[in-house]
């Protein structure tokens, strides 16, 4: 097996709220190998974003540790990129300048940054919109720019938090296919959060299923479907079998959580 | 209907001027206290021809522009600091919130004690009036900057300084612009107070002198000049603002 690039060890995250402490993530342990595409699925509020933010260095562990590329994560680092559910593009910058922002911040010259941006614009197919401002783009186009912007620093790890969650079904499946294509061309490890099982199986080498709060990892499921993949795979019997496994697991977990909460 | 509206709109000011002229000349009112527009126009022409007008305009413009620029710069700088750093805010915000509601005009007496009739005192008043409005709108704007933008910028390796100068400042810009526009009218209010308190040149100073000499035409001409100045400043700013928040 390839070497480990992300290791999450015994990670717990606790938030202080006016109602007292909330355990958002409860002793989560997993690791991701270099080049792997891992999806994390789970019900709303189970702590998926919190785990991802901790890998990003935006949140600090309450206990346990997150190690990326041999170094513990304490604050955001340029070798770890992130795409959020909302594109969060800088509204005052054109598409090109948004993408060039990262390289500029890392000290690249204006022309170097521009060259990097233009390459990525080509890759996401938005050549005609290089000088457009974000508010003139559709949601799907904005999210493409956000992905390109995150890739501009050539991160070793790309984190994606429900990046297609706000898009309509049709745009989402187009974006999934282009992410699959993109992924073959970049050399990054991807951790992708979603609550859409189909999306997870379609994209991932491995699916981590989390339980309802406090979040724990319920199952670590390998996805042995051939690549290259596309949305067409969703009719494949092997795909359907995997999906059934996941759904059964989530359903029984949902029932257990429900029984527990009504008993307690 | 729409055409009628435009027509009536175009007639608004001419009708007013004509009515004024007729009433003032009719003898119903005292023509010394209420001179017709033609007399006002002659007074203004004389003011301009003597060259005094340009000295007055220059003096007033200098006070308003300098005071506005200094007050706005201080307001933006401190607004970014208090909006961004909780500790700075804890230190300064309570003080600013106590001083802010005091009408700037109320500071005229103490400003005269401190600075006499010097230019410094007049600038101080304008700066004081402009500062609090700009500070508050910047402070609020900075706090309302989308957290998502900040996180995105952090993930891209944006250093702290760049974060303040670029992301936070531009994120707050729509709020700052609104504050600046309010501050323009405030700078004219405070200008009036500053010049009434005693000056040696200026539009409002000229109004006061004319009043003492019972040159009512000159008084009204001065008022018109002041209104025009303030109007042009506001329009000019609106045009600039449109370009400042260019991504809207
Ligand atoms: N800053 C915070 N302060 C307090 N509680 C928080 C904070 N962030 C998250 N939480 C709590 O932690 C838990 C996990 O939240 P998180 O956003 O990680 O869930 P999620 O799995 O990403 O949900 P979703 O699918 O809805 O995005 C929730 O109960 C949430 O209320
Ligand atoms: Mg989430």
PDB file of N, CA and C and ligand atoms in Angstrom, chain A residues 15-17 22-24 42-51 59 85 161-162 193 195, ligand 1:
ATOM      1  N   UNK A  15     -17.124  21.562  21.330  1.00  0.00           N
ATOM      2  CA  UNK A  15     -17.425  22.992  21.211  1.00  0.00           C
ATOM      3  C   UNK A  15     -18.047  23.482  22.504  1.00  0.00           C
ATOM      4  N   UNK A  16     -17.642  24.668  22.920  1.00  0.00           N
ATOM      5  CA  UNK A  16     -18.297  25.311  24.056  1.00  0.00           C
ATOM      6  C   UNK A  16     -19.484  26.090  23.526  1.00  0.00           C
ATOM      7  N   UNK A  17     -20.658  25.788  24.022  1.00  0.00           N
ATOM      8  CA  UNK A  17     -21.848  26.541  23.618  1.00  0.00           C
ATOM      9  C   UNK A  17     -22.527  27.045  24.877  1.00  0.00           C
ATOM     10  N   UNK A  22     -20.447  20.607  23.730  1.00  0.00           N
ATOM     11  CA  UNK A  22     -21.022  19.687  22.759  1.00  0.00           C
ATOM     12  C   UNK A  22     -19.884  18.876  22.148  1.00  0.00           C
ATOM     13  N   UNK A  23     -19.999  17.550  22.240  1.00  0.00           N
ATOM     14  CA  UNK A  23     -18.993  16.709  21.581  1.00  0.00           C
ATOM     15  C   UNK A  23     -19.410  16.562  20.125  1.00  0.00           C
ATOM     16  N   UNK A  24     -18.661  17.185  19.219  1.00  0.00           N
ATOM     17  CA  UNK A  24     -19.016  17.140  17.801  1.00  0.00           C
ATOM     18  C   UNK A  24     -18.397  15.915  17.143  1.00  0.00           C
ATOM     19  N   UNK A  42     -22.432  10.765   6.038  1.00  0.00           N
ATOM     20  CA  UNK A  42     -23.072  10.671   7.344  1.00  0.00           C
ATOM     21  C   UNK A  42     -24.191  11.678   7.420  1.00  0.00           C
ATOM     22  N   UNK A  43     -25.088  11.485   8.395  1.00  0.00           N
ATOM     23  CA  UNK A  43     -26.241  12.381   8.498  1.00  0.00           C
ATOM     24  C   UNK A  43     -25.821  13.795   8.873  1.00  0.00           C
ATOM     25  N   UNK A  44     -26.707  14.737   8.623  1.00  0.00           N
ATOM     26  CA  UNK A  44     -26.441  16.144   8.923  1.00  0.00           C
ATOM     27  C   UNK A  44     -26.115  16.318  10.402  1.00  0.00           C
ATOM     28  N   UNK A  45     -25.083  17.075  10.696  1.00  0.00           N
ATOM     29  CA  UNK A  45     -24.727  17.370  12.075  1.00  0.00           C
ATOM     30  C   UNK A  45     -23.844  16.329  12.734  1.00  0.00           C
ATOM     31  N   UNK A  46     -23.389  15.312  11.972  1.00  0.00           N
ATOM     32  CA  UNK A  46     -22.614  14.247  12.606  1.00  0.00           C
ATOM     33  C   UNK A  46     -21.145  14.631  12.772  1.00  0.00           C
ATOM     34  N   UNK A  47     -20.740  15.755  12.214  1.00  0.00           N
ATOM     35  CA  UNK A  47     -19.368  16.208  12.450  1.00  0.00           C
ATOM     36  C   UNK A  47     -18.445  16.091  11.244  1.00  0.00           C
ATOM     37  N   UNK A  48     -19.010  15.882  10.060  1.00  0.00           N
ATOM     38  CA  UNK A  48     -18.178  15.738   8.857  1.00  0.00           C
ATOM     39  C   UNK A  48     -17.367  17.011   8.603  1.00  0.00           C
ATOM     40  N   UNK A  49     -18.060  18.143   8.635  1.00  0.00           N
ATOM     41  CA  UNK A  49     -17.350  19.407   8.368  1.00  0.00           C
ATOM     42  C   UNK A  49     -16.295  19.664   9.431  1.00  0.00           C
ATOM     43  N   UNK A  50     -16.630  19.321  10.667  1.00  0.00           N
ATOM     44  CA  UNK A  50     -15.681  19.563  11.748  1.00  0.00           C
ATOM     45  C   UNK A  50     -14.399  18.756  11.533  1.00  0.00           C
ATOM     46  N   UNK A  51     -14.552  17.491  11.138  1.00  0.00           N
ATOM     47  CA  UNK A  51     -13.373  16.671  10.853  1.00  0.00           C
ATOM     48  C   UNK A  51     -12.552  17.312   9.730  1.00  0.00           C
ATOM     49  N   UNK A  59      -9.598  24.298  12.529  1.00  0.00           N
ATOM     50  CA  UNK A  59     -10.134  23.958  13.851  1.00  0.00           C
ATOM     51  C   UNK A  59      -9.012  23.201  14.571  1.00  0.00           C
ATOM     52  N   UNK A  85     -18.743  24.371   0.587  1.00  0.00           N
ATOM     53  CA  UNK A  85     -20.054  24.187  -0.052  1.00  0.00           C
ATOM     54  C   UNK A  85     -20.431  25.427  -0.866  1.00  0.00           C
ATOM     55  N   UNK A 161     -15.796  20.078   0.954  1.00  0.00           N
ATOM     56  CA  UNK A 161     -16.907  19.946   1.896  1.00  0.00           C
ATOM     57  C   UNK A 161     -18.228  20.160   1.161  1.00  0.00           C
ATOM     58  N   UNK A 162     -18.870  19.080   0.772  1.00  0.00           N
ATOM     59  CA  UNK A 162     -20.120  19.143   0.008  1.00  0.00           C
ATOM     60  C   UNK A 162     -20.049  20.196  -1.102  1.00  0.00           C
ATOM     61  N   UNK A 193     -16.389  15.387   1.471  1.00  0.00           N
ATOM     62  CA  UNK A 193     -17.529  15.185   2.373  1.00  0.00           C
ATOM     63  C   UNK A 193     -18.826  15.338   1.589  1.00  0.00           C
ATOM     64  N   UNK A 195     -23.403  14.099   1.854  1.00  0.00           N
ATOM     65  CA  UNK A 195     -24.327  13.147   2.464  1.00  0.00           C
ATOM     66  C   UNK A 195     -25.107  12.394   1.396  1.00  0.00           C
TER      67      UNK A 195
HETATM   68  N1  LIG C   1     -18.564  26.584  15.862  1.00  0.00           N
HETATM   69  C1  LIG C   1     -19.396  25.716  16.476  1.00  0.00           C
HETATM   70  N2  LIG C   1     -19.862  25.978  17.703  1.00  0.00           N
HETATM   71  C2  LIG C   1     -20.687  25.113  18.335  1.00  0.00           C
HETATM   72  N3  LIG C   1     -21.110  23.946  17.834  1.00  0.00           N
HETATM   73  C3  LIG C   1     -20.688  23.621  16.598  1.00  0.00           C
HETATM   74  C4  LIG C   1     -19.802  24.490  15.854  1.00  0.00           C
HETATM   75  N4  LIG C   1     -19.552  23.899  14.658  1.00  0.00           N
HETATM   76  C5  LIG C   1     -20.234  22.736  14.672  1.00  0.00           C
HETATM   77  N5  LIG C   1     -20.914  22.559  15.822  1.00  0.00           N
HETATM   78  C6  LIG C   1     -21.731  21.391  16.194  1.00  0.00           C
HETATM   79  O1  LIG C   1     -20.970  20.242  15.937  1.00  0.00           O
HETATM   80  C7  LIG C   1     -21.753  19.233  15.359  1.00  0.00           C
HETATM   81  C8  LIG C   1     -21.159  18.794  14.037  1.00  0.00           C
HETATM   82  O2  LIG C   1     -21.257  19.853  13.105  1.00  0.00           O
HETATM   83  P1  LIG C   1     -20.731  19.735  11.605  1.00  0.00           P
HETATM   84  O3  LIG C   1     -20.963  21.029  10.946  1.00  0.00           O
HETATM   85  O4  LIG C   1     -19.362  19.198  11.612  1.00  0.00           O
HETATM   86  O5  LIG C   1     -21.722  18.639  11.001  1.00  0.00           O
HETATM   87  P2  LIG C   1     -21.844  18.107   9.501  1.00  0.00           P
HETATM   88  O6  LIG C   1     -21.754  16.637   9.567  1.00  0.00           O
HETATM   89  O7  LIG C   1     -20.887  18.813   8.632  1.00  0.00           O
HETATM   90  O8  LIG C   1     -23.326  18.512   9.133  1.00  0.00           O
HETATM   91  P3  LIG C   1     -23.932  18.950   7.698  1.00  0.00           P
HETATM   92  O9  LIG C   1     -24.089  17.693   6.907  1.00  0.00           O
HETATM   93  O10 LIG C   1     -25.256  19.536   8.061  1.00  0.00           O
HETATM   94  O11 LIG C   1     -22.986  19.922   7.086  1.00  0.00           O
HETATM   95  C9  LIG C   1     -23.162  19.782  15.233  1.00  0.00           C
HETATM   96  O12 LIG C   1     -23.906  19.321  16.325  1.00  0.00           O
HETATM   97  C10 LIG C   1     -22.960  21.267  15.311  1.00  0.00           C
HETATM   98  O13 LIG C   1     -24.076  21.871  15.909  1.00  0.00           O
END
